[in-house]
PDB file of C-alpha atoms in Angstrom:
ATOM      1  CA  UNK A 162      37.632  79.412  45.279  1.00 50.00           C
ATOM      2  CA  UNK A 163      34.920  81.201  47.205  1.00 44.00           C
ATOM      3  CA  UNK A 164      37.432  83.656  48.620  1.00 45.00           C
ATOM      4  CA  UNK A 165      38.755  84.457  45.143  1.00 47.00           C
ATOM      5  CA  UNK A 166      35.189  85.189  43.967  1.00 47.00           C
ATOM      6  CA  UNK A 167      34.552  87.407  46.967  1.00 45.00           C
ATOM      7  CA  UNK A 168      37.782  89.330  46.293  1.00 44.00           C
ATOM      8  CA  UNK A 169      36.902  89.573  42.621  1.00 52.00           C
ATOM      9  CA  UNK A 170      33.458  91.000  43.348  1.00 47.00           C
ATOM     10  CA  UNK A 171      34.909  93.429  45.887  1.00 47.00           C
ATOM     11  CA  UNK A 172      37.500  94.543  43.367  1.00 50.00           C
ATOM     12  CA  UNK A 173      34.834  95.168  40.755  1.00 55.00           C
ATOM     13  CA  UNK A 174      32.778  97.212  43.224  1.00 48.00           C
ATOM     14  CA  UNK A 175      35.803  99.226  44.229  1.00 47.00           C
ATOM     15  CA  UNK A 176      36.614  99.945  40.588  1.00 49.00           C
ATOM     16  CA  UNK A 177      33.057 101.083  39.926  1.00 50.00           C
ATOM     17  CA  UNK A 178      33.099 103.361  42.955  1.00 49.00           C
ATOM     18  CA  UNK A 179      36.455 104.904  41.966  1.00 49.00           C
ATOM     19  CA  UNK A 180      35.224 105.449  38.409  1.00 53.00           C
ATOM     20  CA  UNK A 181      32.012 107.045  39.618  1.00 53.00           C
ATOM     21  CA  UNK A 182      33.915 109.326  41.992  1.00 53.00           C
ATOM     22  CA  UNK A 183      36.271 110.314  39.153  1.00 53.00           C
ATOM     23  CA  UNK A 184      33.346 111.121  36.876  1.00 49.00           C
ATOM     24  CA  UNK A 185      31.619 113.184  39.569  1.00 52.00           C
ATOM     25  CA  UNK A 186      34.847 115.052  40.297  1.00 45.00           C
ATOM     26  CA  UNK A 187      35.379 115.751  36.597  1.00 49.00           C
ATOM     27  CA  UNK A 188      31.772 116.916  36.205  1.00 45.00           C
ATOM     28  CA  UNK A 189      32.195 119.173  39.252  1.00 46.00           C
ATOM     29  CA  UNK A 190      35.423 120.611  37.950  1.00 45.00           C
ATOM     30  CA  UNK A 191      33.840 121.397  34.592  1.00 40.00           C
ATOM     31  CA  UNK A 192      30.947 123.036  36.374  1.00 50.00           C
ATOM     32  CA  UNK A 193      33.276 125.119  38.534  1.00 58.00           C
ATOM     33  CA  UNK A 194      35.461 126.168  35.582  1.00 57.00           C
ATOM     34  CA  UNK A 195      32.546 127.288  33.376  1.00 84.00           C
ATOM     35  CA  UNK A 196      32.380 131.097  33.338  1.00 93.00           C
ATOM     36  CA  UNK A 197      30.255 133.562  31.451  1.00 97.00           C
ATOM     37  CA  UNK A 198      31.865 134.550  28.191  1.00 98.00           C
ATOM     38  CA  UNK A 199      31.387 138.290  27.844  1.00 99.00           C
ATOM     39  CA  UNK A 200      32.331 140.709  25.050  1.00 99.00           C
ATOM     40  CA  UNK A 201      32.457 144.484  25.489  1.00 99.00           C
ATOM     41  CA  UNK A 202      32.979 146.978  22.741  1.00 98.00           C
ATOM     42  CA  UNK A 203      35.697 149.089  24.379  1.00 98.00           C
ATOM     43  CA  UNK A 204      37.945 149.422  27.435  1.00 98.00           C
ATOM     44  CA  UNK A 205      35.740 151.583  29.694  1.00 98.00           C
ATOM     45  CA  UNK A 206      32.834 149.154  29.512  1.00 99.00           C
ATOM     46  CA  UNK A 207      35.328 146.270  30.014  1.00 98.00           C
ATOM     47  CA  UNK A 208      36.426 147.791  33.328  1.00 99.00           C
ATOM     48  CA  UNK A 209      32.880 148.368  34.539  1.00 99.00           C
ATOM     49  CA  UNK A 210      31.810 144.839  33.683  1.00 99.00           C
ATOM     50  CA  UNK A 211      34.941 143.417  35.322  1.00 98.00           C
ATOM     51  CA  UNK A 212      34.129 145.209  38.561  1.00 99.00           C
ATOM     52  CA  UNK A 213      30.594 143.807  38.641  1.00 99.00           C
ATOM     53  CA  UNK A 214      31.282 140.289  37.296  1.00 98.00           C
ATOM     54  CA  UNK A 215      34.410 139.656  39.399  1.00 97.00           C
ATOM     55  CA  UNK A 216      35.832 136.159  38.924  1.00 96.00           C
ATOM     56  CA  UNK A 217      32.667 134.742  37.344  1.00 96.00           C
ATOM     57  CA  UNK A 218      33.306 135.858  33.806  1.00 97.00           C
ATOM     58  CA  UNK A 219      35.933 135.889  31.081  1.00 98.00           C
ATOM     59  CA  UNK A 220      35.728 139.266  29.400  1.00 98.00           C
ATOM     60  CA  UNK A 221      36.997 140.307  25.968  1.00 99.00           C
ATOM     61  CA  UNK A 222      37.186 143.918  24.813  1.00 98.00           C
ATOM     62  CA  UNK A 223      36.942 144.573  21.070  1.00 98.00           C
ATOM     63  CA  UNK A 224      38.409 148.044  20.536  1.00 97.00           C
ATOM     64  CA  UNK A 225      42.039 148.171  21.773  1.00 96.00           C
ATOM     65  CA  UNK A 226      43.112 150.606  24.463  1.00 95.00           C
ATOM     66  CA  UNK A 227      43.968 153.962  22.921  1.00 90.00           C
ATOM     67  CA  UNK A 228      41.888 153.351  19.785  1.00 90.00           C
ATOM     68  CA  UNK A 229      38.677 155.140  18.791  1.00 88.00           C
ATOM     69  CA  UNK A 230      35.392 153.209  19.383  1.00 92.00           C
ATOM     70  CA  UNK A 231      33.513 155.630  17.092  1.00 89.00           C
ATOM     71  CA  UNK A 232      35.028 154.048  14.023  1.00 88.00           C
ATOM     72  CA  UNK A 233      36.680 150.569  14.049  1.00 94.00           C
ATOM     73  CA  UNK A 234      37.321 147.673  11.726  1.00 94.00           C
ATOM     74  CA  UNK A 235      36.736 144.375  13.562  1.00 97.00           C
ATOM     75  CA  UNK A 236      39.349 141.626  13.350  1.00 98.00           C
ATOM     76  CA  UNK A 237      38.649 137.926  12.862  1.00 98.00           C
ATOM     77  CA  UNK A 238      39.253 137.329  16.583  1.00 98.00           C
ATOM     78  CA  UNK A 239      36.584 139.924  17.400  1.00 98.00           C
ATOM     79  CA  UNK A 240      34.039 137.980  15.303  1.00 98.00           C
ATOM     80  CA  UNK A 241      35.037 134.658  16.922  1.00 98.00           C
ATOM     81  CA  UNK A 242      34.757 136.054  20.495  1.00 98.00           C
ATOM     82  CA  UNK A 243      31.398 137.701  19.700  1.00 98.00           C
ATOM     83  CA  UNK A 244      30.023 134.578  18.162  1.00 98.00           C
ATOM     84  CA  UNK A 245      30.952 132.553  21.257  1.00 98.00           C
ATOM     85  CA  UNK A 246      29.794 135.181  23.814  1.00 98.00           C
ATOM     86  CA  UNK A 247      27.021 134.524  26.292  1.00 98.00           C
ATOM     87  CA  UNK A 248      26.531 138.312  26.772  1.00 99.00           C
ATOM     88  CA  UNK A 249      27.599 141.340  24.697  1.00 99.00           C
ATOM     89  CA  UNK A 250      27.734 144.839  26.229  1.00 99.00           C
ATOM     90  CA  UNK A 251      28.042 147.965  24.111  1.00 98.00           C
ATOM     91  CA  UNK A 252      27.533 151.627  24.903  1.00 98.00           C
ATOM     92  CA  UNK A 253      24.960 152.760  22.337  1.00 95.00           C
ATOM     93  CA  UNK A 254      23.782 156.370  21.935  1.00 95.00           C
ATOM     94  CA  UNK A 255      25.732 156.953  18.735  1.00 89.00           C
ATOM     95  CA  UNK A 256      29.096 155.670  19.960  1.00 94.00           C
ATOM     96  CA  UNK A 257      29.713 152.533  17.934  1.00 94.00           C
ATOM     97  CA  UNK A 258      28.009 153.894  14.819  1.00 82.00           C
ATOM     98  CA  UNK A 259      30.999 154.714  12.595  1.00 73.00           C
ATOM     99  CA  UNK A 260      30.617 152.705   9.364  1.00 77.00           C
ATOM    100  CA  UNK A 261      27.962 150.681  11.178  1.00 92.00           C
ATOM    101  CA  UNK A 262      30.792 148.433  12.388  1.00 96.00           C
ATOM    102  CA  UNK A 263      29.104 147.138  15.552  1.00 97.00           C
ATOM    103  CA  UNK A 264      25.731 146.256  13.989  1.00 96.00           C
ATOM    104  CA  UNK A 265      27.517 144.479  11.134  1.00 97.00           C
ATOM    105  CA  UNK A 266      29.596 142.515  13.660  1.00 98.00           C
ATOM    106  CA  UNK A 267      26.507 141.478  15.610  1.00 98.00           C
ATOM    107  CA  UNK A 268      24.645 140.445  12.493  1.00 97.00           C
ATOM    108  CA  UNK A 269      27.603 138.430  11.164  1.00 98.00           C
ATOM    109  CA  UNK A 270      28.009 136.726  14.578  1.00 98.00           C
ATOM    110  CA  UNK A 271      24.313 135.837  14.557  1.00 97.00           C
ATOM    111  CA  UNK A 272      23.736 137.128  18.074  1.00 96.00           C
ATOM    112  CA  UNK A 273      20.220 137.288  19.416  1.00 94.00           C
ATOM    113  CA  UNK A 274      19.128 140.751  20.608  1.00 92.00           C
ATOM    114  CA  UNK A 275      18.290 139.408  24.044  1.00 95.00           C
ATOM    115  CA  UNK A 276      21.996 138.864  24.833  1.00 98.00           C
ATOM    116  CA  UNK A 277      23.220 142.182  23.357  1.00 98.00           C
ATOM    117  CA  UNK A 278      22.775 145.058  25.809  1.00 98.00           C
ATOM    118  CA  UNK A 279      23.463 148.823  25.745  1.00 98.00           C
ATOM    119  CA  UNK A 280      24.879 149.858  29.111  1.00 98.00           C
ATOM    120  CA  UNK A 281      23.633 153.416  28.573  1.00 98.00           C
ATOM    121  CA  UNK A 282      19.973 152.377  28.732  1.00 98.00           C
ATOM    122  CA  UNK A 283      18.194 154.864  31.007  1.00 98.00           C
ATOM    123  CA  UNK A 284      20.764 157.651  30.609  1.00 98.00           C
ATOM    124  CA  UNK A 285      19.280 161.018  29.530  1.00 98.00           C
ATOM    125  CA  UNK A 286      21.031 161.940  26.250  1.00 97.00           C
ATOM    126  CA  UNK A 287      22.503 165.299  25.236  1.00 97.00           C
ATOM    127  CA  UNK A 288      22.199 165.898  21.524  1.00 96.00           C
ATOM    128  CA  UNK A 289      24.811 167.143  19.055  1.00 93.00           C
ATOM    129  CA  UNK A 290      24.756 170.775  17.875  1.00 90.00           C
ATOM    130  CA  UNK A 291      26.448 170.400  14.482  1.00 83.00           C
ATOM    131  CA  UNK A 292      24.107 171.150  11.524  1.00 73.00           C
ATOM    132  CA  UNK A 293      22.696 167.915  10.167  1.00 74.00           C
ATOM    133  CA  UNK A 294      23.465 165.958  13.357  1.00 82.00           C
ATOM    134  CA  UNK A 295      21.057 167.513  15.797  1.00 86.00           C
ATOM    135  CA  UNK A 296      18.985 164.328  16.012  1.00 89.00           C
ATOM    136  CA  UNK A 297      22.025 162.303  17.067  1.00 91.00           C
ATOM    137  CA  UNK A 298      22.947 161.930  20.712  1.00 94.00           C
ATOM    138  CA  UNK A 299      26.387 162.815  21.962  1.00 95.00           C
ATOM    139  CA  UNK A 300      27.742 159.433  23.103  1.00 95.00           C
ATOM    140  CA  UNK A 301      30.202 160.546  25.818  1.00 97.00           C
ATOM    141  CA  UNK A 302      27.861 159.843  28.723  1.00 98.00           C
ATOM    142  CA  UNK A 303      30.561 158.176  30.906  1.00 99.00           C
ATOM    143  CA  UNK A 304      32.298 161.482  31.565  1.00 99.00           C
ATOM    144  CA  UNK A 305      29.455 162.152  34.038  1.00 99.00           C
ATOM    145  CA  UNK A 306      30.182 159.646  36.813  1.00 99.00           C
ATOM    146  CA  UNK A 307      26.508 159.463  37.821  1.00 99.00           C
ATOM    147  CA  UNK A 308      25.794 157.913  34.416  1.00 99.00           C
ATOM    148  CA  UNK A 309      28.288 155.153  35.053  1.00 99.00           C
ATOM    149  CA  UNK A 310      26.297 154.262  38.166  1.00 99.00           C
ATOM    150  CA  UNK A 311      23.440 153.548  35.758  1.00 99.00           C
ATOM    151  CA  UNK A 312      25.858 151.473  33.613  1.00 99.00           C
ATOM    152  CA  UNK A 313      26.802 149.394  36.645  1.00 99.00           C
ATOM    153  CA  UNK A 314      23.168 148.756  37.553  1.00 99.00           C
ATOM    154  CA  UNK A 315      22.385 147.684  33.952  1.00 99.00           C
ATOM    155  CA  UNK A 316      25.421 145.358  33.880  1.00 99.00           C
ATOM    156  CA  UNK A 317      24.407 143.837  37.212  1.00 99.00           C
ATOM    157  CA  UNK A 318      20.832 143.143  36.051  1.00 99.00           C
ATOM    158  CA  UNK A 319      21.896 141.555  32.778  1.00 99.00           C
ATOM    159  CA  UNK A 320      24.523 139.388  34.415  1.00 98.00           C
ATOM    160  CA  UNK A 321      21.862 138.095  36.814  1.00 98.00           C
ATOM    161  CA  UNK A 322      19.637 137.302  33.799  1.00 98.00           C
ATOM    162  CA  UNK A 323      22.455 135.303  32.248  1.00 97.00           C
ATOM    163  CA  UNK A 324      23.725 133.636  35.432  1.00 97.00           C
ATOM    164  CA  UNK A 325      21.065 133.655  38.162  1.00 97.00           C
ATOM    165  CA  UNK A 326      23.081 131.222  40.355  1.00 96.00           C
ATOM    166  CA  UNK A 327      25.620 133.944  41.057  1.00 97.00           C
ATOM    167  CA  UNK A 328      23.139 136.802  41.483  1.00 97.00           C
ATOM    168  CA  UNK A 329      24.217 137.555  45.057  1.00 98.00           C
ATOM    169  CA  UNK A 330      27.827 137.950  43.978  1.00 98.00           C
ATOM    170  CA  UNK A 331      26.843 140.358  41.220  1.00 99.00           C
ATOM    171  CA  UNK A 332      24.638 142.360  43.575  1.00 99.00           C
ATOM    172  CA  UNK A 333      27.401 142.627  46.190  1.00 99.00           C
ATOM    173  CA  UNK A 334      30.043 143.575  43.610  1.00 99.00           C
ATOM    174  CA  UNK A 335      27.810 146.196  42.051  1.00 99.00           C
ATOM    175  CA  UNK A 336      26.937 147.692  45.438  1.00 99.00           C
ATOM    176  CA  UNK A 337      30.633 148.020  46.338  1.00 99.00           C
ATOM    177  CA  UNK A 338      31.525 149.539  42.980  1.00 99.00           C
ATOM    178  CA  UNK A 339      28.614 151.971  42.987  1.00 99.00           C
ATOM    179  CA  UNK A 340      29.719 153.227  46.423  1.00 99.00           C
ATOM    180  CA  UNK A 341      33.141 153.993  44.926  1.00 99.00           C
ATOM    181  CA  UNK A 342      31.482 155.823  42.004  1.00 99.00           C
ATOM    182  CA  UNK A 343      29.340 157.900  44.339  1.00 99.00           C
ATOM    183  CA  UNK A 344      32.406 159.053  46.192  1.00 99.00           C
ATOM    184  CA  UNK A 345      34.138 159.906  42.923  1.00 99.00           C
ATOM    185  CA  UNK A 346      31.113 161.898  41.742  1.00 99.00           C
ATOM    186  CA  UNK A 347      31.066 163.921  44.949  1.00 99.00           C
ATOM    187  CA  UNK A 348      34.787 164.500  44.843  1.00 98.00           C
ATOM    188  CA  UNK A 349      34.551 165.729  41.261  1.00 98.00           C
ATOM    189  CA  UNK A 350      31.742 168.132  42.119  1.00 98.00           C
ATOM    190  CA  UNK A 351      33.659 169.581  45.035  1.00 98.00           C
ATOM    191  CA  UNK A 352      37.010 169.909  43.271  1.00 98.00           C
ATOM    192  CA  UNK A 353      35.657 171.581  40.142  1.00 97.00           C
ATOM    193  CA  UNK A 354      33.816 174.121  42.327  1.00 97.00           C
ATOM    194  CA  UNK A 355      37.200 174.999  43.939  1.00 96.00           C
ATOM    195  CA  UNK A 356      38.373 176.339  40.598  1.00 96.00           C
ATOM    196  CA  UNK A 357      37.559 180.062  40.183  1.00 94.00           C
ATOM    197  CA  UNK A 358      34.453 180.409  38.065  1.00 93.00           C
ATOM    198  CA  UNK A 359      36.188 182.568  35.486  1.00 93.00           C
ATOM    199  CA  UNK A 360      38.732 179.794  34.900  1.00 95.00           C
ATOM    200  CA  UNK A 361      36.200 176.987  34.505  1.00 96.00           C
ATOM    201  CA  UNK A 362      36.443 176.704  30.743  1.00 97.00           C
ATOM    202  CA  UNK A 363      37.734 173.486  29.158  1.00 97.00           C
ATOM    203  CA  UNK A 364      38.935 173.408  25.571  1.00 98.00           C
ATOM    204  CA  UNK A 365      39.635 169.998  23.910  1.00 98.00           C
ATOM    205  CA  UNK A 366      40.054 168.640  20.364  1.00 96.00           C
ATOM    206  CA  UNK A 367      36.772 166.647  20.370  1.00 95.00           C
ATOM    207  CA  UNK A 368      33.682 167.980  22.111  1.00 95.00           C
ATOM    208  CA  UNK A 369      33.474 165.043  24.471  1.00 96.00           C
ATOM    209  CA  UNK A 370      32.813 166.902  27.722  1.00 98.00           C
ATOM    210  CA  UNK A 371      29.183 168.034  27.383  1.00 98.00           C
ATOM    211  CA  UNK A 372      27.946 165.571  30.021  1.00 98.00           C
ATOM    212  CA  UNK A 373      30.871 166.544  32.270  1.00 98.00           C
ATOM    213  CA  UNK A 374      29.948 170.217  31.688  1.00 98.00           C
ATOM    214  CA  UNK A 375      26.332 169.683  32.721  1.00 98.00           C
ATOM    215  CA  UNK A 376      27.150 167.566  35.741  1.00 98.00           C
ATOM    216  CA  UNK A 377      30.022 169.614  37.183  1.00 98.00           C
ATOM    217  CA  UNK A 378      29.261 173.188  36.243  1.00 97.00           C
ATOM    218  CA  UNK A 379      32.144 173.910  33.858  1.00 97.00           C
ATOM    219  CA  UNK A 380      31.970 175.462  30.354  1.00 97.00           C
ATOM    220  CA  UNK A 381      33.436 173.604  27.386  1.00 97.00           C
ATOM    221  CA  UNK A 382      34.688 174.271  23.858  1.00 97.00           C
ATOM    222  CA  UNK A 383      36.234 172.154  21.141  1.00 97.00           C
ATOM    223  CA  UNK A 384      37.708 172.062  17.640  1.00 96.00           C
ATOM    224  CA  UNK A 385      35.257 169.475  16.300  1.00 95.00           C
ATOM    225  CA  UNK A 386      32.192 168.117  18.041  1.00 93.00           C
ATOM    226  CA  UNK A 387      32.525 164.377  17.473  1.00 88.00           C
ATOM    227  CA  UNK A 388      35.249 162.217  15.912  1.00 83.00           C
ATOM    228  CA  UNK A 389      34.501 161.811  12.213  1.00 70.00           C
ATOM    229  CA  UNK A 390      36.132 162.302   8.854  1.00 58.00           C
ATOM    230  CA  UNK A 391      35.747 166.084   9.232  1.00 74.00           C
ATOM    231  CA  UNK A 392      38.257 166.771  12.009  1.00 85.00           C
ATOM    232  CA  UNK A 393      40.265 169.977  12.162  1.00 88.00           C
ATOM    233  CA  UNK A 394      38.829 171.757   9.157  1.00 91.00           C
ATOM    234  CA  UNK A 395      39.900 175.385   8.529  1.00 94.00           C
ATOM    235  CA  UNK A 396      36.430 176.611   9.751  1.00 94.00           C
ATOM    236  CA  UNK A 397      36.658 174.556  12.902  1.00 94.00           C
ATOM    237  CA  UNK A 398      40.184 175.803  13.629  1.00 96.00           C
ATOM    238  CA  UNK A 399      39.170 179.428  13.039  1.00 97.00           C
ATOM    239  CA  UNK A 400      36.141 179.133  15.283  1.00 96.00           C
ATOM    240  CA  UNK A 401      38.009 177.683  18.231  1.00 97.00           C
ATOM    241  CA  UNK A 402      40.775 180.302  17.918  1.00 98.00           C
ATOM    242  CA  UNK A 403      38.134 183.001  18.078  1.00 98.00           C
ATOM    243  CA  UNK A 404      36.539 181.333  21.112  1.00 97.00           C
ATOM    244  CA  UNK A 405      39.897 181.094  22.957  1.00 97.00           C
ATOM    245  CA  UNK A 406      40.608 184.779  22.368  1.00 97.00           C
ATOM    246  CA  UNK A 407      37.079 185.850  23.274  1.00 96.00           C
ATOM    247  CA  UNK A 408      37.051 183.900  26.582  1.00 94.00           C
ATOM    248  CA  UNK A 409      40.700 184.662  27.413  1.00 92.00           C
ATOM    249  CA  UNK A 410      41.414 180.952  27.804  1.00 94.00           C
ATOM    250  CA  UNK A 411      44.761 180.290  29.542  1.00 90.00           C
ATOM    251  CA  UNK A 412      45.204 176.535  28.986  1.00 95.00           C
ATOM    252  CA  UNK A 413      44.274 173.912  26.378  1.00 98.00           C
ATOM    253  CA  UNK A 414      43.907 170.135  26.782  1.00 98.00           C
ATOM    254  CA  UNK A 415      44.653 167.212  24.465  1.00 97.00           C
ATOM    255  CA  UNK A 416      43.176 163.703  24.613  1.00 96.00           C
ATOM    256  CA  UNK A 417      45.101 160.449  24.941  1.00 93.00           C
ATOM    257  CA  UNK A 418      43.150 158.730  22.111  1.00 89.00           C
ATOM    258  CA  UNK A 419      43.176 161.623  19.631  1.00 92.00           C
ATOM    259  CA  UNK A 420      45.927 163.035  17.400  1.00 92.00           C
ATOM    260  CA  UNK A 421      47.162 166.156  19.141  1.00 94.00           C
ATOM    261  CA  UNK A 422      48.461 167.980  16.069  1.00 96.00           C
ATOM    262  CA  UNK A 423      45.311 170.063  15.530  1.00 96.00           C
ATOM    263  CA  UNK A 424      45.434 171.293  19.148  1.00 97.00           C
ATOM    264  CA  UNK A 425      49.153 171.997  18.828  1.00 97.00           C
ATOM    265  CA  UNK A 426      48.424 174.186  15.786  1.00 97.00           C
ATOM    266  CA  UNK A 427      45.728 176.051  17.830  1.00 97.00           C
ATOM    267  CA  UNK A 428      48.211 176.505  20.670  1.00 98.00           C
ATOM    268  CA  UNK A 429      50.788 178.045  18.321  1.00 98.00           C
ATOM    269  CA  UNK A 430      48.164 180.267  16.647  1.00 97.00           C
ATOM    270  CA  UNK A 431      46.815 181.613  19.979  1.00 97.00           C
ATOM    271  CA  UNK A 432      49.931 181.484  22.113  1.00 97.00           C
ATOM    272  CA  UNK A 433      47.970 179.505  24.727  1.00 97.00           C
ATOM    273  CA  UNK A 434      49.895 176.520  26.098  1.00 97.00           C
ATOM    274  CA  UNK A 435      48.669 172.949  26.292  1.00 97.00           C
ATOM    275  CA  UNK A 436      48.022 172.467  30.005  1.00 97.00           C
ATOM    276  CA  UNK A 437      47.569 168.704  30.085  1.00 97.00           C
ATOM    277  CA  UNK A 438      46.313 165.444  28.615  1.00 97.00           C
ATOM    278  CA  UNK A 439      42.960 163.885  29.473  1.00 98.00           C
ATOM    279  CA  UNK A 440      41.247 160.556  28.887  1.00 97.00           C
ATOM    280  CA  UNK A 441      38.015 160.462  26.933  1.00 96.00           C
ATOM    281  CA  UNK A 442      37.235 157.473  24.660  1.00 94.00           C
ATOM    282  CA  UNK A 443      39.660 154.932  26.139  1.00 95.00           C
ATOM    283  CA  UNK A 444      41.321 153.903  29.344  1.00 97.00           C
ATOM    284  CA  UNK A 445      45.071 154.136  29.565  1.00 96.00           C
ATOM    285  CA  UNK A 446      47.398 151.154  29.279  1.00 94.00           C
ATOM    286  CA  UNK A 447      48.021 148.992  32.305  1.00 94.00           C
ATOM    287  CA  UNK A 448      50.272 150.710  34.789  1.00 95.00           C
ATOM    288  CA  UNK A 449      49.280 154.244  33.777  1.00 94.00           C
ATOM    289  CA  UNK A 450      47.213 156.761  35.725  1.00 93.00           C
ATOM    290  CA  UNK A 451      44.122 155.904  33.683  1.00 96.00           C
ATOM    291  CA  UNK A 452      44.143 152.109  33.592  1.00 97.00           C
ATOM    292  CA  UNK A 453      40.678 151.880  35.203  1.00 98.00           C
ATOM    293  CA  UNK A 454      37.561 154.040  34.869  1.00 99.00           C
ATOM    294  CA  UNK A 455      37.935 155.456  38.395  1.00 99.00           C
ATOM    295  CA  UNK A 456      41.636 156.127  37.987  1.00 98.00           C
ATOM    296  CA  UNK A 457      40.993 157.715  34.570  1.00 98.00           C
ATOM    297  CA  UNK A 458      38.436 160.101  35.982  1.00 99.00           C
ATOM    298  CA  UNK A 459      40.648 160.934  38.977  1.00 98.00           C
ATOM    299  CA  UNK A 460      43.544 161.627  36.595  1.00 98.00           C
ATOM    300  CA  UNK A 461      41.333 163.884  34.466  1.00 98.00           C
ATOM    301  CA  UNK A 462      40.206 165.734  37.571  1.00 98.00           C
ATOM    302  CA  UNK A 463      43.708 166.338  38.766  1.00 97.00           C
ATOM    303  CA  UNK A 464      44.955 167.443  35.334  1.00 98.00           C
ATOM    304  CA  UNK A 465      42.026 169.796  34.789  1.00 97.00           C
ATOM    305  CA  UNK A 466      42.256 171.256  38.269  1.00 97.00           C
ATOM    306  CA  UNK A 467      45.959 171.922  37.992  1.00 96.00           C
ATOM    307  CA  UNK A 468      45.707 173.239  34.472  1.00 95.00           C
ATOM    308  CA  UNK A 469      42.812 175.572  35.176  1.00 95.00           C
ATOM    309  CA  UNK A 470      43.980 176.717  38.602  1.00 88.00           C
ATOM    310  CA  UNK A 471      47.348 177.641  37.059  1.00 74.00           C
ATOM    311  CA  UNK A 472      45.488 179.955  34.727  1.00 58.00           C
ATOM    312  CA  UNK A 473      44.611 182.091  37.775  1.00 52.00           C
ATOM    313  CA  UNK A 474      48.282 182.971  38.370  1.00 50.00           C
TER     314      UNK A 474
END
């Protein structure tokens, strides 16, 4: 009888220990599996955040690859992801302003301002030149690689605010990524300077390359200044044709995320060929030359170099 009681007590203790261990293991697994839920407005920011966050976040990008972040109609899934997000990163500086789509999304999702961050904070803006828009910044800051270094630093700091336990990981990831960006910036400077000065003139559909122009000493021209409803008007087309003839431009460039028909019309009108396709507002799809920010900029550099060097023949 005594032995049975002893075995019964031991059995109960063993069961309690096993249950406690199971609960601790489950709690630990839940803790390990919990990652920051992050939303970014478009693919370029997604890639930057992914490089800094590493495996410690689940990241959702709102605007699909190849689409225009200037103007976008959010989907129900975008609202759900934004509502559930721990951190939201957007560009700012007049990028996500079309129809006020981003501000409406944030308001509808009920997000507090202290978890919604512009990655471009600290970047010196260049302003638009079009009459009536001269108080608006040109948003295409990321085409100057040195600005993306600022993006990465901002992302690092806000990730640390949201997840201080993993701050050393974010610091290490950011440091590694920034080193890669610094090499890319230097490479771009050097390669553009190898193009004869008289050939350093870049014509695109949208005037997205002002920051690139300032950073890398190359002149730019365009059909329209920023994506809007007024794209490819007769006046815009006439002005760029005159510019091409005046500057004796030998090659034109189209963008992956913009309808190329306006530039094709300009090419026919001037007899100047389209020399290549560049990335501006979006990364390329997975497996393409532009499926990361660094690869996108390297692709642009190679396309521009080849297209503008060929004009010297």
